[in-house]
PDB file of C-alpha atoms in Angstrom:
ATOM      1  CA  MET A   1     117.945 101.227 115.444  1.00 47.00           C
ATOM      2  CA  HIS A   2     119.836 104.433 115.992  1.00 53.00           C
ATOM      3  CA  ALA A   3     118.595 107.432 117.873  1.00 55.00           C
ATOM      4  CA  ASP A   4     118.852 110.819 116.207  1.00 57.00           C
ATOM      5  CA  THR A   5     121.687 112.825 117.694  1.00 56.00           C
ATOM      6  CA  HIS A   6     121.367 116.118 115.803  1.00 59.00           C
ATOM      7  CA  GLU A   7     118.800 118.844 115.875  1.00 59.00           C
ATOM      8  CA  ASP A   8     116.671 119.047 112.743  1.00 66.00           C
ATOM      9  CA  GLU A   9     118.718 121.015 110.245  1.00 78.00           C
ATOM     10  CA  LEU A  10     117.320 122.322 106.984  1.00 85.00           C
ATOM     11  CA  ASP A  11     119.974 123.533 104.565  1.00 92.00           C
ATOM     12  CA  PRO A  12     118.910 124.153 100.959  1.00 93.00           C
ATOM     13  CA  SER A  13     122.528 123.902  99.800  1.00 93.00           C
ATOM     14  CA  SER A  14     123.046 120.445 101.296  1.00 93.00           C
ATOM     15  CA  PRO A  15     124.088 117.755  98.804  1.00 92.00           C
ATOM     16  CA  LEU A  16     121.542 115.531 100.552  1.00 93.00           C
ATOM     17  CA  VAL A  17     118.753 117.495  98.842  1.00 94.00           C
ATOM     18  CA  ASP A  18     119.472 115.541  95.643  1.00 94.00           C
ATOM     19  CA  VAL A  19     119.366 112.248  97.549  1.00 93.00           C
ATOM     20  CA  VAL A  20     116.030 113.258  99.080  1.00 93.00           C
ATOM     21  CA  ALA A  21     114.618 113.967  95.622  1.00 95.00           C
ATOM     22  CA  GLU A  22     115.741 110.509  94.456  1.00 94.00           C
ATOM     23  CA  LEU A  23     114.191 108.944  97.542  1.00 94.00           C
ATOM     24  CA  PHE A  24     110.898 110.736  96.933  1.00 94.00           C
ATOM     25  CA  GLY A  25     111.016 109.506  93.333  1.00 95.00           C
ATOM     26  CA  LEU A  26     111.464 105.957  94.588  1.00 95.00           C
ATOM     27  CA  LEU A  27     108.524 106.384  96.942  1.00 95.00           C
ATOM     28  CA  ALA A  28     106.323 107.827  94.184  1.00 95.00           C
ATOM     29  CA  ASP A  29     105.190 104.271  93.458  1.00 97.00           C
ATOM     30  CA  PRO A  30     102.034 103.260  95.403  1.00 97.00           C
ATOM     31  CA  THR A  31     103.163  99.629  95.687  1.00 98.00           C
ATOM     32  CA  ARG A  32     106.391 100.669  97.405  1.00 97.00           C
ATOM     33  CA  VAL A  33     104.502 102.870  99.832  1.00 97.00           C
ATOM     34  CA  ARG A  34     102.128  99.972 100.568  1.00 97.00           C
ATOM     35  CA  ILE A  35     105.121  97.698 101.186  1.00 98.00           C
ATOM     36  CA  ILE A  36     106.569 100.126 103.723  1.00 97.00           C
ATOM     37  CA  VAL A  37     103.185 100.403 105.448  1.00 96.00           C
ATOM     38  CA  ALA A  38     102.909  96.591 105.536  1.00 97.00           C
ATOM     39  CA  LEU A  39     106.384  96.298 107.049  1.00 97.00           C
ATOM     40  CA  ASP A  40     105.537  98.776 109.798  1.00 94.00           C
ATOM     41  CA  VAL A  41     104.276  95.985 112.036  1.00 86.00           C
ATOM     42  CA  ASP A  42     106.747  93.149 111.578  1.00 90.00           C
ATOM     43  CA  GLU A  43     109.239  91.320 109.418  1.00 97.00           C
ATOM     44  CA  LEU A  44     107.413  89.619 106.537  1.00 98.00           C
ATOM     45  CA  SER A  45     108.142  87.143 103.755  1.00 97.00           C
ATOM     46  CA  VAL A  46     107.863  88.195 100.135  1.00 96.00           C
ATOM     47  CA  ASN A  47     104.727  86.061  99.688  1.00 96.00           C
ATOM     48  CA  HIS A  48     103.073  87.580 102.750  1.00 97.00           C
ATOM     49  CA  ILE A  49     103.870  91.099 101.536  1.00 98.00           C
ATOM     50  CA  ALA A  50     102.511  90.175  98.096  1.00 98.00           C
ATOM     51  CA  ASP A  51      99.237  89.050  99.691  1.00 98.00           C
ATOM     52  CA  ILE A  52      98.951  92.270 101.706  1.00 97.00           C
ATOM     53  CA  VAL A  53      99.645  94.622  98.791  1.00 98.00           C
ATOM     54  CA  ASP A  54      97.738  92.448  96.280  1.00 98.00           C
ATOM     55  CA  ARG A  55     100.611  92.168  93.803  1.00 98.00           C
ATOM     56  CA  PRO A  56     102.425  89.118  92.379  1.00 98.00           C
ATOM     57  CA  PRO A  57     105.432  87.958  94.435  1.00 97.00           C
ATOM     58  CA  ALA A  58     107.800  88.547  91.489  1.00 97.00           C
ATOM     59  CA  ALA A  59     106.700  92.183  91.240  1.00 98.00           C
ATOM     60  CA  VAL A  60     107.007  92.630  95.013  1.00 98.00           C
ATOM     61  CA  SER A  61     110.523  91.178  94.892  1.00 97.00           C
ATOM     62  CA  GLN A  62     111.511  93.780  92.308  1.00 98.00           C
ATOM     63  CA  HIS A  63     110.104  96.586  94.440  1.00 98.00           C
ATOM     64  CA  LEU A  64     111.844  95.203  97.525  1.00 98.00           C
ATOM     65  CA  ALA A  65     115.158  95.105  95.651  1.00 97.00           C
ATOM     66  CA  LYS A  66     114.827  98.828  94.931  1.00 97.00           C
ATOM     67  CA  LEU A  67     113.866  99.576  98.520  1.00 97.00           C
ATOM     68  CA  ARG A  68     116.856  97.566  99.685  1.00 97.00           C
ATOM     69  CA  LEU A  69     119.226  99.467  97.375  1.00 96.00           C
ATOM     70  CA  ALA A  70     117.852 102.688  98.849  1.00 95.00           C
ATOM     71  CA  ARG A  71     118.609 101.236 102.299  1.00 95.00           C
ATOM     72  CA  LEU A  72     114.991 101.474 103.419  1.00 96.00           C
ATOM     73  CA  VAL A  73     114.579  97.748 104.087  1.00 97.00           C
ATOM     74  CA  THR A  74     116.829  94.877 105.076  1.00 97.00           C
ATOM     75  CA  VAL A  75     116.529  91.215 104.197  1.00 97.00           C
ATOM     76  CA  ARG A  76     117.128  88.032 106.159  1.00 96.00           C
ATOM     77  CA  GLN A  77     117.432  84.712 104.391  1.00 96.00           C
ATOM     78  CA  GLU A  78     115.980  81.576 105.960  1.00 94.00           C
ATOM     79  CA  GLY A  79     116.629  78.697 103.605  1.00 94.00           C
ATOM     80  CA  ASN A  80     115.195  79.752 100.255  1.00 92.00           C
ATOM     81  CA  ARG A  81     112.803  82.271 101.817  1.00 92.00           C
ATOM     82  CA  ALA A  82     113.554  85.964 102.242  1.00 94.00           C
ATOM     83  CA  PHE A  83     112.134  88.019 105.088  1.00 97.00           C
ATOM     84  CA  TYR A  84     112.105  91.798 104.912  1.00 98.00           C
ATOM     85  CA  ARG A  85     111.813  94.485 107.553  1.00 97.00           C
ATOM     86  CA  LEU A  86     112.221  98.232 107.715  1.00 97.00           C
ATOM     87  CA  ARG A  87     115.835  99.184 108.259  1.00 95.00           C
ATOM     88  CA  ASP A  88     115.005 101.834 110.848  1.00 93.00           C
ATOM     89  CA  GLU A  89     112.207 104.092 112.016  1.00 93.00           C
ATOM     90  CA  HIS A  90     112.928 106.792 109.420  1.00 93.00           C
ATOM     91  CA  ALA A  91     111.172 105.051 106.515  1.00 91.00           C
ATOM     92  CA  ARG A  92     108.119 104.528 108.708  1.00 93.00           C
ATOM     93  CA  ARG A  93     108.088 108.151 109.860  1.00 94.00           C
ATOM     94  CA  LEU A  94     108.608 109.453 106.322  1.00 93.00           C
ATOM     95  CA  VAL A  95     105.632 107.499 104.983  1.00 93.00           C
ATOM     96  CA  LEU A  96     103.511 108.299 108.040  1.00 92.00           C
ATOM     97  CA  GLU A  97     104.093 112.031 107.572  1.00 92.00           C
ATOM     98  CA  ALA A  98     103.325 111.714 103.851  1.00 92.00           C
ATOM     99  CA  LEU A  99     100.067 109.927 104.685  1.00 91.00           C
ATOM    100  CA  ARG A 100      99.187 112.681 107.130  1.00 90.00           C
ATOM    101  CA  GLN A 101      99.927 115.305 104.478  1.00 89.00           C
ATOM    102  CA  ALA A 102      97.738 113.356 102.058  1.00 89.00           C
ATOM    103  CA  GLU A 103      94.888 113.585 104.573  1.00 90.00           C
ATOM    104  CA  HIS A 104      95.227 117.381 104.407  1.00 84.00           C
ATOM    105  CA  ALA A 105      95.043 117.217 100.613  1.00 85.00           C
ATOM    106  CA  VAL A 106      91.706 115.396 100.653  1.00 85.00           C
ATOM    107  CA  SER A 107      89.995 116.729 103.769  1.00 80.00           C
ATOM    108  CA  ASP A 108      89.493 119.973 105.660  1.00 80.00           C
ATOM    109  CA  SER A 109      89.387 117.875 108.857  1.00 78.00           C
ATOM    110  CA  PRO A 110      92.234 115.351 108.667  1.00 75.00           C
ATOM    111  CA  ARG A 111      91.697 112.249 110.772  1.00 80.00           C
ATOM    112  CA  HIS A 112      95.050 112.646 112.531  1.00 80.00           C
ATOM    113  CA  HIS A 113      93.864 115.966 113.995  1.00 80.00           C
ATOM    114  CA  GLY A 114      91.139 114.127 115.899  1.00 77.00           C
ATOM    115  CA  GLU A 115      87.592 115.255 116.502  1.00 52.00           C
ATOM    116  CA  ARG A 116      87.023 119.015 116.477  1.00 45.00           C
TER     117      ARG A 116
END
């Protein structure tokens, strides 16, 4: 994993804005978000991920292929089994912040703000 070396920079003219929009489009699928949440803890096999997200292994494999192309996950082969993990902490943080924002959308007292 790599540590961030730059201050947070927001530049509306950055060409990365288009890449961000594509990434958000990729993450607009609930199964893909669930996969990233499942991979937060550890490296998992396709079948284990499928059990966690309650989807068929073939469907999970297709989602994982897209996440891998987007460089959000990496794969390790062990015989004929594939094990996936998050590529770095950024995918985790991105989904965590989105989940926190979702809490704001459904509650006046989001859980992540603690008791008030």
